[in-house]
Amino acid sequence: MADRVLVPWAQNLENAPAGIAGDVFAGDGEPAADLSRVGFYVVPYGRGQRLELMEHMPGLRAVQLLTAGYERALDHLPPGVELCNGRGLHDASTAEHALALVLAAQRELPRWAGDQAAHRWEPHYTRSLADSRVLIAGYGSIGEALEARLVPNECDVVRVARTARPEQGVHGIGKLHDLLPGASIVVLTAPHTPETEGLIGAAELALLPDDALVVNVGRGPLLDTAALLAEKGRVRAALDVTDPEPLPAGHPLWEAPGVYITPHVAGGSDTFYPRARRFVDEQLRRWAAGEPLANVVRSGD
Amino acid sequence: MADRVLVPWAQNLENAPAGIAGDVFAGDGEPAADLSRVGFYVVPYGRGQRLELMEHMPGLRAVQLLTAGYERALDHLPPGVELCNGRGLHDASTAEHALALVLAAQRELPRWAGDQAAHRWEPHYTRSLADSRVLIAGYGSIGEALEARLVPNECDVVRVARTARPEQGVHGIGKLHDLLPGASIVVLTAPHTPETEGLIGAAELALLPDDALVVNVGRGPLLDTAALLAEKGRVRAALDVTDPEPLPAGHPLWEAPGVYITPHVAGGSDTFYPRARRFVDEQLRRWAAGEPLANVVRSGD
C-alpha cells in the first residue's frame, strides 16, 4: 500500500503522528525513496520543484504545494489525486516587504543609503506614513496582513477588491477612479489576471495627487511601465515586481526619478520557512487523522 | 496687561477661542509684535528657536517648547514663568523611522538600492522581522509607539527601562545582560543621561547572538562606537544617531560592514507638524479656559 509520505524537511517526519512514515526530499538530486509507495507528496520549494515526479507515484492520493500558484502543477497531476496549495504561507513575508517599501519611500531610505556611500551627513525633513491615506488594490489575504501592519502607523486604509464587500468595508474595483484622487499611497497586491493587467495605467496615475506613491508587490503587469515612466517622477513608485521581469540592465526604469526597485524578494524571507514547515506538520496530522486537508484547490474525487 | 500670544503658525490664531489674540512668529527675522504684551510664548521650532526672546517679555506667564528637551530653555526662563515641553510630539515620527530602519536592515533595502544603481537583478532570501524577538531599551512613550507598530509584524517585544514596572511587563535595566542573548533585534530609544551613556558597549554586544541587529534612534552615545566597529559585522546596526555626530567624512563607521546610517532624521518628518499645531491649539484652548496646561516641566509658582 502507498502509505508513505515524501516531505521536504526532516522535521516534518520527526513531528509526524504515530503511523506516518516516509522520506525526505528537498529537491536536490533524486529522491532516495520508493516512489511506488508514496501516498502524499509535498513538492519541494524553490527551483527544485520536480512536479513531474508525481507522474511516477502510482499510489499517490494527495499533493501539497508550497506556492500559491498551482497552474503548472495541474499539468502533471494524475487523475483522482487531491491538490493543495500554499495559499497564505507567503502573506506575512509579502506584507512585511510592502510595509518596508512604503516606509523606505516615505522616509527616503534609498537617499540616505546613497548619502552614506558618499560619507554625507545632510539631514532634511521627509514625508511620513502617519497621516497618509493608503489604498490597497486587490484586497485579499496579503492586503489584510498589510492593513494590520499599517493601522498602528496612524494612517487611513482604503480597501479595493474585484468585488465590493460592503459589510467588510471593501470597495469594488469600479470605484477605483473615484478613490485614487484621495490616496497618497497605493499598494498593489492583486494577482495577475486578464482583469488586473494594466490596473494602474496612464489614466489612473493621472488621478493620483502630486508626489503620490505606488507600491507594487503583486505582479509587474498590474502597473503600466510606460505610463509610470511618462510621469517623470510626479508620481513615485516602489516596485518589487516589474514589467518586464527580470528588469534588464539599461532599462529606463532602473534610473527613473522617484522609482525604487527591489528584485522580487517580497515573498522570500526567513518568515516563510517556519510557517511552511508548521503548515506541512498540520497537513500530515490531518492526513493521519483522516480529516479533510486544508487549502484544497483540486478535489481528488 | 500682557494678554497676547506669540505662536509659530497662523492656523493657531485662526483656531483660537474667542478672547485670544496675538501674533505669528515662525523664527525668521524678528517678531512683528509688542513683546511687552506677550503672556504666552510658543517658541518657534527648528533652527530659529530664539529662546532669549523670553527675557524681553516682562508680562510672560507661560512658555511652550516644541521639543522634548528643555535644558537650554531653563537658562533663559524668567522666574515665575511656567515652562511646557513638546514631549510626545515626535513619538510617531521617531517610532515610524525606527520601524523603517528595522525593516530596511532585515529585508536588505540598502543592498537593493545599490543593486538598482548597478542595474543588477539578483534576488536572494533575506531575514525577516516576523518571528524575531525585539528588545526595546529605554521603554517610554517612543518605545510604546514602536511596540504598537511591531506587534502586528508577528514578532515578540521585550521591554526594558531604567526602572522595572512588573505590572506593565517592563524589565529593569539590571536584567539587560540576561535578556540580550535572546534578542535578535535591539532598539535603543532612551535619552542621553549619565546612566544611559555606553548602555551598549563591548560586553553587551558580545552577549548578542551572531547577526543580531542594533537600531539606535535615541542618542549616539548610548552605543559605544569603537565596540561596534570591533564587531566587524558580527552584529549589524542601523543608526539614526551616531557618536560623534554629525559623523565626519572618512569616519570608519560610514563603511563598517553591516552598518546602515541615516542622518538623525527620525523625529523630522511630516508627521510632526500637524501634531505640533494641534497641540498648540489645545494649549491655547486650555490657556483661554484657565485650565492647567499639559506637559508642564517647570511650574510658574
Coordinates of C-alpha atoms in Angstrom, one line a residue, chain A residues 45 47 90 92-97 99-101 103-104 106-110 112-113 115-131 145 148-150 152-154 239-242 244-251 253-256 259-275 278, chain B residues 45 47 90 92-97 99-101 103-104 106-110 112-113 115-131 145 148-150 152-154 239-242 244-251 253-256 259-275 278:
Chain A
Y45 CA 10.0 24.6 -2.6
R47 CA 14.0 25.8 -8.0
H90 CA 3.8 34.0 1.9
A92 CA 3.5 37.7 6.3
S93 CA 6.6 38.0 4.3
T94 CA 5.0 39.9 1.4
A95 CA 3.0 42.2 3.7
E96 CA 6.2 42.9 5.7
H97 CA 8.1 43.8 2.5
L99 CA 5.4 47.9 4.5
A100 CA 9.2 48.2 4.2
L101 CA 8.8 49.7 0.7
L103 CA 8.4 53.3 4.8
A104 CA 11.6 53.3 2.7
Q106 CA 8.3 57.9 2.6
R107 CA 11.4 58.2 4.8
E108 CA 13.8 58.4 1.8
L109 CA 15.9 55.4 2.9
P110 CA 17.4 54.9 -0.6
W112 CA 20.3 58.0 2.9
A113 CA 21.9 54.9 1.6
D115 CA 24.5 59.7 1.3
Q116 CA 26.2 57.0 3.4
A117 CA 28.2 55.8 0.5
A118 CA 29.3 59.4 -0.1
H119 CA 30.0 60.0 3.6
R120 CA 27.4 62.8 3.5
W121 CA 25.5 63.9 6.7
E122 CA 22.8 66.2 5.3
P123 CA 19.5 65.7 7.2
H124 CA 16.2 67.2 6.0
Y125 CA 12.6 66.7 6.7
T126 CA 10.9 63.8 4.9
R127 CA 7.4 62.6 4.2
S128 CA 5.8 60.2 6.7
L129 CA 3.5 57.2 6.6
A130 CA 1.5 58.6 9.5
D131 CA -1.5 60.8 8.4
A145 CA -1.9 41.3 6.6
A148 CA -2.9 45.1 10.2
R149 CA 0.7 46.4 9.9
L150 CA -0.4 49.8 8.6
P152 CA -0.8 51.3 14.1
N153 CA 1.2 53.6 11.9
E154 CA -1.7 56.1 12.2
L239 CA 8.4 48.2 -7.1
D240 CA 9.2 44.6 -6.0
V241 CA 7.9 43.3 -9.3
T242 CA 8.4 44.9 -12.7
P244 CA 9.5 43.2 -17.9
E245 CA 10.9 41.0 -15.2
P246 CA 13.7 40.4 -14.5
L247 CA 14.4 44.1 -15.4
P248 CA 17.3 44.0 -17.9
A249 CA 20.3 46.2 -17.4
G250 CA 19.9 49.5 -19.3
H251 CA 16.1 49.6 -18.9
L253 CA 13.0 52.1 -15.1
W254 CA 16.3 51.5 -13.2
E255 CA 17.1 55.2 -13.3
A256 CA 13.6 56.7 -13.4
V259 CA 11.4 54.9 -8.6
Y260 CA 12.8 52.4 -6.1
I261 CA 13.2 48.8 -7.1
T262 CA 13.7 45.5 -5.2
P263 CA 14.2 42.3 -7.3
H264 CA 11.0 40.3 -6.5
V265 CA 12.0 39.4 -2.9
A266 CA 8.8 40.2 -1.1
G267 CA 7.7 36.6 -0.5
G268 CA 11.2 35.3 0.0
S269 CA 12.3 35.8 3.6
D270 CA 13.0 33.8 6.7
T271 CA 9.4 34.3 7.6
F272 CA 8.4 31.7 5.0
Y273 CA 10.2 28.5 6.2
P274 CA 8.8 28.2 9.8
R275 CA 5.3 28.9 8.5
R278 CA 4.3 24.2 10.5
Chain B
Y45 CA 10.6 75.1 16.1
R47 CA 17.0 76.5 14.0
H90 CA 7.9 63.4 17.9
A92 CA 5.0 58.9 16.0
S93 CA 7.8 60.1 13.6
T94 CA 10.6 58.5 15.6
A95 CA 8.8 55.2 16.1
E96 CA 8.0 55.1 12.4
H97 CA 11.6 55.7 11.5
L99 CA 10.4 50.6 12.3
A100 CA 11.7 51.6 8.9
L101 CA 15.3 51.0 10.0
L103 CA 12.7 46.6 8.2
A104 CA 15.3 48.0 6.0
Q106 CA 16.1 42.8 7.9
R107 CA 14.9 43.0 4.3
E108 CA 18.3 44.4 3.0
L109 CA 16.9 47.5 1.4
P110 CA 20.3 49.3 1.3
W112 CA 18.8 46.5 -3.2
A113 CA 19.4 50.3 -3.6
D115 CA 21.9 46.8 -6.9
Q116 CA 19.4 49.2 -8.5
A117 CA 22.2 51.7 -9.1
A118 CA 24.2 48.9 -10.8
H119 CA 21.1 47.7 -12.8
R120 CA 21.5 44.4 -11.1
W121 CA 18.5 42.0 -10.6
E122 CA 19.8 39.3 -8.2
P123 CA 17.2 38.2 -5.7
H124 CA 18.0 36.1 -2.7
Y125 CA 16.3 35.2 0.6
T126 CA 16.5 37.7 3.3
R127 CA 16.0 37.9 7.1
S128 CA 12.5 39.0 8.3
L129 CA 11.1 40.9 11.1
A130 CA 8.4 38.3 11.7
D131 CA 9.4 35.6 14.2
A145 CA 4.6 53.8 19.9
A148 CA 2.3 49.2 18.7
R149 CA 3.9 49.1 15.2
L150 CA 6.0 46.0 15.8
P152 CA 1.3 43.2 14.0
N153 CA 4.5 42.2 12.4
E154 CA 4.4 38.9 14.3
L239 CA 21.8 54.1 13.3
D240 CA 19.9 57.3 13.1
V241 CA 22.2 58.9 15.7
T242 CA 25.9 58.4 16.0
P244 CA 30.4 61.5 17.0
E245 CA 27.5 63.4 15.4
P246 CA 27.4 64.6 12.7
L247 CA 29.6 61.8 11.5
P248 CA 32.6 63.3 9.7
A249 CA 33.6 62.2 6.2
G250 CA 36.2 59.5 6.5
H251 CA 35.0 58.1 9.8
L253 CA 31.6 53.9 10.8
W254 CA 30.4 55.1 7.3
E255 CA 31.9 51.9 5.7
A256 CA 31.6 49.4 8.6
V259 CA 26.1 49.2 9.5
Y260 CA 23.4 51.4 7.9
I261 CA 23.2 55.1 8.7
T262 CA 20.6 57.8 8.4
P263 CA 21.5 61.4 9.5
H264 CA 19.4 62.0 12.6
V265 CA 16.1 62.3 10.7
A266 CA 13.9 60.0 12.9
G267 CA 12.0 62.8 14.5
G268 CA 11.9 65.1 11.5
S269 CA 9.1 64.1 9.2
D270 CA 5.7 65.5 8.0
T271 CA 4.2 63.6 11.0
F272 CA 5.5 66.3 13.3
Y273 CA 3.8 69.5 12.1
P274 CA 0.1 68.5 12.2
R275 CA 0.6 67.0 15.7
R278 CA -2.9 70.6 17.1

